[in-house]
Coordinates of C-alpha atoms in Angstrom, one line a residue:
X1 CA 0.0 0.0 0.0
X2 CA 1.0 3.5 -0.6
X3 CA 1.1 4.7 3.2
X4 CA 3.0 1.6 4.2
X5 CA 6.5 3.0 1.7
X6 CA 6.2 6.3 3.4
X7 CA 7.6 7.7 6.6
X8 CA 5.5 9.0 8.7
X9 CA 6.0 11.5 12.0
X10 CA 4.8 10.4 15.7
X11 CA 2.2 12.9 15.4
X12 CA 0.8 14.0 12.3
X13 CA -0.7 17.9 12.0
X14 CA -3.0 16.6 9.2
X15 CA -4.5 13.9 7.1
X16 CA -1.9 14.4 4.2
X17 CA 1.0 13.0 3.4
X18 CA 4.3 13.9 2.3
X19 CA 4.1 13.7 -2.2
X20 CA 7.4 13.5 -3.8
X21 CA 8.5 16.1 -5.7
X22 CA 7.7 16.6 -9.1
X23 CA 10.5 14.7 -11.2
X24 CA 10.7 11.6 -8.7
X25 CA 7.9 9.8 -9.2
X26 CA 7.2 7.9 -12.8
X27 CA 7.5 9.8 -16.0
X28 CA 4.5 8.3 -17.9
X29 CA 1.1 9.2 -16.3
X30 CA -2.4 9.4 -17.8
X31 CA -3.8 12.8 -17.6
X32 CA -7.2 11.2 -16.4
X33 CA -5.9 9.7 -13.3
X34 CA -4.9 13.2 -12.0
X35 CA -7.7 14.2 -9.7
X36 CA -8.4 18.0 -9.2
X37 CA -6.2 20.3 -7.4
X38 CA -6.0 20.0 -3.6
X39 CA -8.4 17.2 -3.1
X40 CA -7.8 14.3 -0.8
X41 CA -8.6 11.0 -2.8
X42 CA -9.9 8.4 -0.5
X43 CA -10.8 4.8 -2.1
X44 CA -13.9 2.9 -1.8
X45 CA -12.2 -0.1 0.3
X46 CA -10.5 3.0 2.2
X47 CA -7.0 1.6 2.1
X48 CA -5.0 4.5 1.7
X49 CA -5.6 7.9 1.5
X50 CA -3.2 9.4 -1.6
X51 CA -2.6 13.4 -2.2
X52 CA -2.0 14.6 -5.6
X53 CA 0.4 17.8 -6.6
X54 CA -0.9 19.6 -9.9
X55 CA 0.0 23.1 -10.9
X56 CA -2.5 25.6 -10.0
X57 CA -3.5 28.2 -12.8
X58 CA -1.8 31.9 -12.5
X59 CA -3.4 34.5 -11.5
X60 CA -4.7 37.4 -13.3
X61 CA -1.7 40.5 -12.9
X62 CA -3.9 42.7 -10.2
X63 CA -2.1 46.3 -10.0
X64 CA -1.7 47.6 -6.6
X65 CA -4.2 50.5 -7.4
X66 CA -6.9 48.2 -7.8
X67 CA -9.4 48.8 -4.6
X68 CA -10.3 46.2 -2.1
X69 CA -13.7 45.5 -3.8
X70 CA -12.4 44.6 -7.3
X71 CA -9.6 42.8 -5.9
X72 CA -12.3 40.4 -3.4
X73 CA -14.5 40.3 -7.3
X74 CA -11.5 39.0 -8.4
X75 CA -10.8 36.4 -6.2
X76 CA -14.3 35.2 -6.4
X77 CA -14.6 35.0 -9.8
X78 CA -11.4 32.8 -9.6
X79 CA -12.7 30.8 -7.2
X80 CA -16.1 30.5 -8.6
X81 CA -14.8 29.1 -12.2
X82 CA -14.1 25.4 -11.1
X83 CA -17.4 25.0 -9.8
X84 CA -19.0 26.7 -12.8
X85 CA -16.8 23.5 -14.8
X86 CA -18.5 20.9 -12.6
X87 CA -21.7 22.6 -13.4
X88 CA -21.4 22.4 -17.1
X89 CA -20.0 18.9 -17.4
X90 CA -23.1 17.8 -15.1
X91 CA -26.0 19.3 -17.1
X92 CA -28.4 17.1 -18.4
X93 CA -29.3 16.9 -22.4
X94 CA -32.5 16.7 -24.1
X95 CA -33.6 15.1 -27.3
X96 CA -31.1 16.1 -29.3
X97 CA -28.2 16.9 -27.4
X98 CA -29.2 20.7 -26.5
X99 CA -28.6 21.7 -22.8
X100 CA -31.1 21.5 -20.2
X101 CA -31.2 23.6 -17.4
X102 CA -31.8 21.5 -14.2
X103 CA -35.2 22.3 -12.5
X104 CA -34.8 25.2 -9.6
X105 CA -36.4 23.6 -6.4
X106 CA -39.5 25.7 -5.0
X107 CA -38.3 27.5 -1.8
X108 CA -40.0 26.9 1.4
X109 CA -38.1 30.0 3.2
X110 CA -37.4 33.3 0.9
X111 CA -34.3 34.8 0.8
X112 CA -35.7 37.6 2.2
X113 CA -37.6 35.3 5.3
X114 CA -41.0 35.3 3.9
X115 CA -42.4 31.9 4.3
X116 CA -43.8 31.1 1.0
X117 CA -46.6 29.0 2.5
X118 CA -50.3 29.8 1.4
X119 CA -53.2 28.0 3.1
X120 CA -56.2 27.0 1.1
X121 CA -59.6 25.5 1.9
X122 CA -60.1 26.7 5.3
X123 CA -63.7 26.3 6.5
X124 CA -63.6 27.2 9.9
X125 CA -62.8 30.8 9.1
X126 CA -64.9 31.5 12.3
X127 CA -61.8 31.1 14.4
X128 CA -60.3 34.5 13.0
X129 CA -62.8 36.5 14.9
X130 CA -62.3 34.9 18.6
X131 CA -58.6 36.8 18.0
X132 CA -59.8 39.5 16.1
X133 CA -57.1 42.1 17.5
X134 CA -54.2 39.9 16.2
X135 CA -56.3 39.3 12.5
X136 CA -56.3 43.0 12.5
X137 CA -52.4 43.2 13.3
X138 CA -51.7 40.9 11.5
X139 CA -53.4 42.6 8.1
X140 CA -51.4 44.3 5.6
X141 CA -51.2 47.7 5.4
X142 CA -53.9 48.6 2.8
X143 CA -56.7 46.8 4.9
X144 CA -55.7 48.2 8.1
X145 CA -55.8 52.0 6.9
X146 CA -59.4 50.9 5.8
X147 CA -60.4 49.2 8.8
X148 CA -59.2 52.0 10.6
X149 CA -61.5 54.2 8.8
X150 CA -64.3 52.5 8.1
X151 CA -64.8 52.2 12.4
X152 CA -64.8 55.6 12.8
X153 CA -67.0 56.0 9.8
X154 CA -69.5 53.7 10.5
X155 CA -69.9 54.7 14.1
X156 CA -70.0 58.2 13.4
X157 CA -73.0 57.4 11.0
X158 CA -74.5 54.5 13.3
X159 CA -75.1 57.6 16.3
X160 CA -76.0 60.2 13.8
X161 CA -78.6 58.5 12.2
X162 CA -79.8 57.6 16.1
X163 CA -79.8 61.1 16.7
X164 CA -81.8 62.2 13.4
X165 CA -84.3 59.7 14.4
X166 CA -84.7 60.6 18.1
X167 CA -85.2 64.2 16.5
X168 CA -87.8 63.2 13.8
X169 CA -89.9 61.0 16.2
X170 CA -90.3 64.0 18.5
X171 CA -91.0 66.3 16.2
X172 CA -87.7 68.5 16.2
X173 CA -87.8 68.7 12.7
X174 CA -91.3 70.7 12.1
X175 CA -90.4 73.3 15.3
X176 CA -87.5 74.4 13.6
X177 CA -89.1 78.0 13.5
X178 CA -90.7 78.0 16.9
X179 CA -88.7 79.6 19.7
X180 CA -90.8 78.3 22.2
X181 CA -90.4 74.5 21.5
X182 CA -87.4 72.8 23.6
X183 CA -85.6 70.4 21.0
X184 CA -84.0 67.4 22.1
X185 CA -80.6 68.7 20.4
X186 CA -80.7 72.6 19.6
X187 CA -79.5 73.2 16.4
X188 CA -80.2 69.8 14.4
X189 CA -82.0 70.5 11.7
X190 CA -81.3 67.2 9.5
X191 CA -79.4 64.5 9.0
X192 CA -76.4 66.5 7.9
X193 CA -76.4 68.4 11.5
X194 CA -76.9 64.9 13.6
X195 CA -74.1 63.3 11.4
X196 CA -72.2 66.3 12.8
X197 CA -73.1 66.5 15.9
X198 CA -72.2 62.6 16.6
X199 CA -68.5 63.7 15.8
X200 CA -68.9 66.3 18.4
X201 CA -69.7 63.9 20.5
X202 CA -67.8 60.7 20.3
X203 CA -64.5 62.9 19.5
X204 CA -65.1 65.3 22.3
X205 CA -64.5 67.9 20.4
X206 CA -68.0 70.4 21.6
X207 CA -67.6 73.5 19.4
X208 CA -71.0 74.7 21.4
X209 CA -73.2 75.5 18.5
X210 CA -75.2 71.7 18.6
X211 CA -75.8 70.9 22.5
X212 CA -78.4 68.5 24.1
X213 CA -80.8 70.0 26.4
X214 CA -82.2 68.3 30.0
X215 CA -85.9 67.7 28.4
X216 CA -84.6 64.9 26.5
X217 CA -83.7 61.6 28.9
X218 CA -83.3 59.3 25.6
X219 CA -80.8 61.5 24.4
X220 CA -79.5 61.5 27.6
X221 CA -78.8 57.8 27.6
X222 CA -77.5 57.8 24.4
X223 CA -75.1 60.6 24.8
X224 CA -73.6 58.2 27.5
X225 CA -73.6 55.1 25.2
X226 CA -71.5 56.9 22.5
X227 CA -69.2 58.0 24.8
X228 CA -68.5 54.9 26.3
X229 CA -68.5 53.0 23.2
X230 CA -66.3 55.5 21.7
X231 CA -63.5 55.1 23.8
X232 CA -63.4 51.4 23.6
X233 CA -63.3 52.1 19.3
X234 CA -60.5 54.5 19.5
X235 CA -58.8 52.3 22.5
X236 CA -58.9 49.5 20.2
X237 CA -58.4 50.8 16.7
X238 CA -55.3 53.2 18.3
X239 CA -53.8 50.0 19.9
X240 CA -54.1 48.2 16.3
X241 CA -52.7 50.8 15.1
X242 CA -49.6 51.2 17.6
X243 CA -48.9 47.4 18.0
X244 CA -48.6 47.2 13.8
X245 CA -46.2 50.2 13.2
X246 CA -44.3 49.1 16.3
X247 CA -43.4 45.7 14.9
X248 CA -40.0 44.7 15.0
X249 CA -40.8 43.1 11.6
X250 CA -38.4 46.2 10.0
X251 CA -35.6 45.5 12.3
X252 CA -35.0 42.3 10.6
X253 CA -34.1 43.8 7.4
X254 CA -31.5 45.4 9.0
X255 CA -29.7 41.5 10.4
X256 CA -28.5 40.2 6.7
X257 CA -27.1 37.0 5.6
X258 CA -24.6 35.5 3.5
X259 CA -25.3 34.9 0.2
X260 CA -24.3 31.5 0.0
X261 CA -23.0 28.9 2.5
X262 CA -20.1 27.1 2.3
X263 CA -18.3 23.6 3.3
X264 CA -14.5 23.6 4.3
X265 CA -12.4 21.5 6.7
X266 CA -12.0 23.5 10.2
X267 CA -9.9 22.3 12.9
X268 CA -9.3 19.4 10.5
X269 CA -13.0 18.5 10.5
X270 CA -15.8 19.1 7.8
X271 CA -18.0 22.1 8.8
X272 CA -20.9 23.7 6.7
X273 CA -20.8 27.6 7.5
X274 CA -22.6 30.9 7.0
X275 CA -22.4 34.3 8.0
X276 CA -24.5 36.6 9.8
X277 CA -24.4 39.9 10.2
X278 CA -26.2 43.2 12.3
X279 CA -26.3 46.7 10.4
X280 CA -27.2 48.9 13.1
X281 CA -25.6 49.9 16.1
X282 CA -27.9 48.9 18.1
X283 CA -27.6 45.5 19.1
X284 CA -29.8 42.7 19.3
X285 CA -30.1 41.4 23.0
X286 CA -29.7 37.4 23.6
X287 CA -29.4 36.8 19.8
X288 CA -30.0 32.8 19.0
X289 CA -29.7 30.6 16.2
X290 CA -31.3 27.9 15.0
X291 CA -30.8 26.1 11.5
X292 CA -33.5 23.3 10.1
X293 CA -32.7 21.6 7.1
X294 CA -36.1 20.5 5.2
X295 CA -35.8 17.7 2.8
X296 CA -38.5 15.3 2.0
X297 CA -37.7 11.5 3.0
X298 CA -39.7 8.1 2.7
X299 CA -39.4 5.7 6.2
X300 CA -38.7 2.3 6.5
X301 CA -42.2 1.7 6.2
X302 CA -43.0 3.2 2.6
X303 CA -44.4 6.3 4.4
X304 CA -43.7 9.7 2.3
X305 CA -42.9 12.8 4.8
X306 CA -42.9 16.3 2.2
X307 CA -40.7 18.8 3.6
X308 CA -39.7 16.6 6.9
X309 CA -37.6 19.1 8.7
X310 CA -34.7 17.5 10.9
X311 CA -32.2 19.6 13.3
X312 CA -28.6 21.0 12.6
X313 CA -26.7 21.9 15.3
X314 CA -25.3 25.0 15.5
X315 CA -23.7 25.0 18.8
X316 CA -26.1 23.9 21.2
X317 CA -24.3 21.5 23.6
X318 CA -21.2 23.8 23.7
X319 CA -22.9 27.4 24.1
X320 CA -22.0 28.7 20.7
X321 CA -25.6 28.9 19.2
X322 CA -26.4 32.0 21.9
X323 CA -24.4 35.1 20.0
X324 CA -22.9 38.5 20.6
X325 CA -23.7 39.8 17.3
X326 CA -21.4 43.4 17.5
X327 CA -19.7 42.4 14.2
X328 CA -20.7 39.9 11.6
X329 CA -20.1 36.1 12.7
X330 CA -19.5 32.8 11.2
X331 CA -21.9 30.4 12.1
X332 CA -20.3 26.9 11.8
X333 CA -21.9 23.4 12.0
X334 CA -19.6 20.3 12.5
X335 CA -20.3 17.6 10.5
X336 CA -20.3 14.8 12.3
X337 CA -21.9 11.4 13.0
X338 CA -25.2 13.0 14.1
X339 CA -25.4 15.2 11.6
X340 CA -27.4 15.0 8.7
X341 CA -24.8 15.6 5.7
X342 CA -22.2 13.1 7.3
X343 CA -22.4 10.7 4.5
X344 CA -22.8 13.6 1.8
X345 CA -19.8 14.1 -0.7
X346 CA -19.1 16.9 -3.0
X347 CA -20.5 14.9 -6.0
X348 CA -23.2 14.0 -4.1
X349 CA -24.1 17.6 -3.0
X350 CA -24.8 18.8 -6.5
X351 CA -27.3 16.2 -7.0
X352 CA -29.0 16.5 -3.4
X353 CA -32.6 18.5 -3.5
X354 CA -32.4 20.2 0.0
X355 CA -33.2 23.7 1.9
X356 CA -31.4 24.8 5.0
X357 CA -33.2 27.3 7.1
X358 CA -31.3 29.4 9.0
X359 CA -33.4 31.7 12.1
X360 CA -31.9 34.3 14.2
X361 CA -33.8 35.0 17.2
X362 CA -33.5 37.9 20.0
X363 CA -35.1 41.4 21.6
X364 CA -34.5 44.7 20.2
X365 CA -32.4 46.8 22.5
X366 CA -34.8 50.1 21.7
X367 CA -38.1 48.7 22.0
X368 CA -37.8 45.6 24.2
X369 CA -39.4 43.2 21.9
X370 CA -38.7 39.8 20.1
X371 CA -37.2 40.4 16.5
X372 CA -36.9 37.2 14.1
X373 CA -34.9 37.0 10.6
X374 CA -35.0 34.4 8.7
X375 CA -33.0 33.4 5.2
X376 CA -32.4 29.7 3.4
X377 CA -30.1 28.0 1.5
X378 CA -30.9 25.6 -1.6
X379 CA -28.1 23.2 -2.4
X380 CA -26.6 24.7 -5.4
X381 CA -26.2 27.7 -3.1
X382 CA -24.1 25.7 -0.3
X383 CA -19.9 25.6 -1.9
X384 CA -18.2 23.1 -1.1
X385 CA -14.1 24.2 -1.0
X386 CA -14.7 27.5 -0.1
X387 CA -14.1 29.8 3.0
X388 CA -15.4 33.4 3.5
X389 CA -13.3 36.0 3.3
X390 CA -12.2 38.3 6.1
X391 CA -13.7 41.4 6.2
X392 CA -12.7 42.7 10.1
X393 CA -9.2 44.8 10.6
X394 CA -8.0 47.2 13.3
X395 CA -7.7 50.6 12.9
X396 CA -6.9 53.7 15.1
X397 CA -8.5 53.0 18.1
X398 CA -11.4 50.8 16.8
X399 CA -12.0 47.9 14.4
X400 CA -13.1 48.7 11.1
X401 CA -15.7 46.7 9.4
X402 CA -15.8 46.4 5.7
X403 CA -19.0 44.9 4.4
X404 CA -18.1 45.3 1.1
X405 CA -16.6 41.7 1.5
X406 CA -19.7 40.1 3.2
X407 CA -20.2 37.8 0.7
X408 CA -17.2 37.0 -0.6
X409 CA -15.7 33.5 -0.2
X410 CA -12.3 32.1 -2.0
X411 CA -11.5 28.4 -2.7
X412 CA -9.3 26.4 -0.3
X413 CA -7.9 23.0 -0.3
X414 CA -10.7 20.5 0.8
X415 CA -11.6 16.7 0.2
X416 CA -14.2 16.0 -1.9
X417 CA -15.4 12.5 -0.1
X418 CA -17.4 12.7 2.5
X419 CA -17.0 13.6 6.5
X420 CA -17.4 9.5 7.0
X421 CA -15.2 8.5 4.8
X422 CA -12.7 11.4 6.1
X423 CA -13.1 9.6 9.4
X424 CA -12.5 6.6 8.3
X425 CA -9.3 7.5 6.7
X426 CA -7.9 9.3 9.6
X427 CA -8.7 6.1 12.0
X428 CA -7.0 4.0 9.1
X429 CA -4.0 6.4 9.0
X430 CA -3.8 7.0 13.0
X431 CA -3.9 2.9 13.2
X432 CA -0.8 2.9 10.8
X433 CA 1.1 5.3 12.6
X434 CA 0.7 3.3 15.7
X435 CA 1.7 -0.3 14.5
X436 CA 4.6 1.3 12.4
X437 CA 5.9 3.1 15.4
X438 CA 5.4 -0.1 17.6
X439 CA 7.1 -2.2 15.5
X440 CA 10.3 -0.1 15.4
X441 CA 10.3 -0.1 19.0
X442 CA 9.9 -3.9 18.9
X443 CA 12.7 -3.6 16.5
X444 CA 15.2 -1.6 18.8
X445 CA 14.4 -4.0 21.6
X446 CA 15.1 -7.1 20.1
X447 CA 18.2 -5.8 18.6
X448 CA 20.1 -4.1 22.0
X449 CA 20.6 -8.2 23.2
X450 CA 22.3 -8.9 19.8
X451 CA 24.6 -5.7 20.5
X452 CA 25.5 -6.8 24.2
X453 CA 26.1 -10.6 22.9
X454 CA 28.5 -9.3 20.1
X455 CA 30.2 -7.2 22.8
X456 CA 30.6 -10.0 25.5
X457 CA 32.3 -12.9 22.8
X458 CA 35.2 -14.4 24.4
X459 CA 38.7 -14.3 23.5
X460 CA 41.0 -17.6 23.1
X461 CA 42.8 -17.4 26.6
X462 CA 39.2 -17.0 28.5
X463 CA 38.2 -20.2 26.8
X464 CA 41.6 -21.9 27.8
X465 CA 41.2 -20.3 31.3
X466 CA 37.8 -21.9 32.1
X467 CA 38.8 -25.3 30.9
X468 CA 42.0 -25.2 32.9
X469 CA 39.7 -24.4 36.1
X470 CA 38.3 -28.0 35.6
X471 CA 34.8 -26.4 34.7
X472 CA 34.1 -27.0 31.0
X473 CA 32.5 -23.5 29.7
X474 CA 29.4 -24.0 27.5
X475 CA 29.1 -21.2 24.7
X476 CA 25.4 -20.8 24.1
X477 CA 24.7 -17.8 22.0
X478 CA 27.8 -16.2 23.0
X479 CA 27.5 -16.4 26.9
X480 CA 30.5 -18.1 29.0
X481 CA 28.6 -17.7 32.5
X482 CA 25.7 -20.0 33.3
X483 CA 23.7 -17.1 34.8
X484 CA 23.9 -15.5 31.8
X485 CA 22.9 -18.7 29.8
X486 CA 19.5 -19.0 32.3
X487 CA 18.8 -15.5 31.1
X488 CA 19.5 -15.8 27.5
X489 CA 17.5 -19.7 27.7
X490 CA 14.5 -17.8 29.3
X491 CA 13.9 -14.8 26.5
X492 CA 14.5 -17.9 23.9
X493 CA 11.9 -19.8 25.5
X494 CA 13.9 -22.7 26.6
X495 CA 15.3 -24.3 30.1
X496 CA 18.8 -24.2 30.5
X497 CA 20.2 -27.2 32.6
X498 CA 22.9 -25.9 35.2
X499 CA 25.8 -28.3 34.2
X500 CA 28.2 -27.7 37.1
X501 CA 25.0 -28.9 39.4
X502 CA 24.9 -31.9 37.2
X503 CA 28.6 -33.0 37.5
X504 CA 28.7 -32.5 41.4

């Protein structure tokens, strides 16, 4: 195998390994077998893991009075051209061999957070009305000037036509000339003057021309009815009112997101990130997020789920998903066994059909109340090898911002299998590194006896020595003394008899 050849450290920093340099390996290679630039290549049996070397194209000449922004254009439209390859050499024919465009998938989230849901054949309308102050919140603009209008409208006209009828039933209306006859309202003379004098009333306005007199007890009554009921209109038509232009519905178009999202390794892991960002100055208090990826799914049981929504963790367990969002943050989701791209690959993400919905949650500092943006990702706008591109630096005193480079990503180096199969190879290659460096130990070990034996060999007048002493001297492996021999007999495995024992 290819990792068993190559030397490897006691602890590597990352998955790849050392390539020979160009001009060592063989001269005659097919120009297929050469995978892309900066991809790990991990087989299907997962035996080795094999990097690849090719020559990266050159970049365009950029002059240094080029500003930041068409220098970060640059970069992504560098970037951005491989993937635009893979594109085209994946687009489906027709008929006759023209190109066909590959189907856009129907958003469930906007870009813009507008759920684009619509609900249809509801027959128990009725239940609108028991919450009739949020129906009317919840109204758009148009209807609730209208609403709003036609309340005061209709009231004003409900109690004016009351009062034209409480004068033409007592006969206010033929007395208009008499002095001497006491009118129920002085001054009403049609329907015109009791449409005008409800205003009056109900808006407590009382220019003094159109007042009700004490012989009149039914207009008495009613005088207190409009007033009473006219307070609880404008109390609840002003609240309407208030609670709608008060929505914290506008602050969300001030908390943007990235354009796209993007998959690169992190701390030598696959992560899948976005970025988030808050335009104003005032901040969003205990700012959370949340991210939902929706994709339909069939069970075990044949059962078709449309738009089953499933979890991605954002930082839950460890803290991270609760934000201080003073300057734009990257949101990053580790891709591992429990998430649900852990046995997606980059091929395999340009044929998936997913939507990842991505919802920031907290109070607005000014008013106090709960703000919510929302945004979504389709797969062909997740990019797989890229990383965003920094857009913080200090200055004099204070960090400078630049979101001219909010959405700007550049390519990096990353693997194209997936975050399983990643795993897999770094176990394979951690498991390698272990034997190799244990057998080399075993190795040293076995070899320090042979050292000490070649060291301890005895010269021609020892040997005449010991058999002049009467004690014949066995060499075994080197070894003159019979301690020696019971050590050397024990690591072979073998007893040793003790020969001078014997002969006594």
């Amino acid at each position: 195998m290819a990792l068993e050849n190559s030397a490897f450290s006691p602890r590597p920093e990352s998955l790849s390994l050392p390539v020979p340099e160009k001009g060592e390996g063989p001269a005659e290679e097919s120009k297929e077998d050469v995978p892309p630039t900066g991809v790990f290549n991990v087989s299907e049996e997962l035996g080795h893991v094999v990097t690849t070397e090719m020559s990266t194209p050159p970049l365009p000449p950029t002059s240094n009075n080029l500003s930041f922004q068409d220098k970060m254009a640059a970069r992504e439209a560098q970037a951005n051209q491989h993937r635009k390859k893979i594109q085209g050499a994946g687009q489906e024919r027709g008929r006759f061999g023209w190109g066909r465009s590959k189907r856009k998938r129907q958003r469930y989230v906007e870009k813009d957070g507008r759920c684009n849901v619509q609900h249809g054949n509801m027959r128990e309308t009725y239940r609108y009305l028991t919450d009739i102050f949020t129906t009317l919140v919840d109204l758009n603009w148009r209807c609730s000037l209208f609403v709003f209008v036609m309340a005061y409208a209709v009231t004003w006209l409900f109690f004016g036509a009351i009062w034209y009828l409480i004068a033409y039933c007592r006969g206010d209306l033929d007395h208009l000339e008499d002095e001497t006859w006491t009118p129920c309202v002085n001054n009403v003379n049609g329907f015109i003057s009791a449409f005008l004098f409800s205003i009056e009333t109900e808006t407590t306005i009382g220019y003094g021309h159109r007042v009700i007199t004490d012989q009149c007890p039914v207009g008495t009554m009613l005088l207190l009815l409009q007033a009473i009921l006219g307070s609880m209109v404008n109390a609840f038509m002003v609240g309407c009112m208030f609670v709608k232009i008060s929505q914290p519905n506008k602050r969300a178009e001030t908390l943007v997101f990235s354009r796209n999202a993007v998959i690169s390794l992190r701390d030598d892991k696959l992560c899948l990130m976005f970025r988030v960002g808050d335009l104003r100055s005032s901040h969003i208090v205990g700012a959370n997020m949340r991210a939902k990826l929706i994709k339909s799914k069939q069970t075990q049981e044949g059962e078709f789920i449309p738009l089953d929504q499933t979890d991605i963790s954002v930082g839950f367990e460890t803290g991270d998903d609760r934000l201080f969002l003073v300057s734009p943050l990257v949101i990053s989701h580790e891709i591992d066994s429990r998430s649900p791209f852990w046995d997606m690959s980059q091929a395999q993400l340009e044929k998936e059909d997913f939507e990842i919905v991505v919802i920031l949650e907290g109070m607005v500092e000014a008013t106090g109340m709960t703000c919510q943006a929302r945004s979504s990702y389709l797969a062909e706008e997740v990019m797989w090898g890229h990383r965003f591109s920094p857009m913080m630096c200090l200055a004099e005193g204070f960090f400078d911002v630049d979101y001219g480079a909010f959405h700007h990503t550049f390519e990096v180096d990353t693997p194209s299998c997936s975050a399983r199969e990643l795993a897999l190879a770094a176990a394979r290659l951690e498991a390698h590194l272990y034997w190799s460096i244990s057998s080399r130990l075993d190795e040293e070990k076995w070899e320090a006896p042979n050292l000490t034996e070649q060291s301890h060999k005895p010269t021609d007048s020892e040997s005449v020595g010991g058999k002049e002493g009467g004690r014949p001297a066995l060499i075994a492996g080197g070894v003159t003394d019979t301690q020696d021999q019971s050590v050397v007999g024990e690591q072979n495995g073998s007893v040793t008899t003790d020969q001078s024992e014997s002969e006594a």
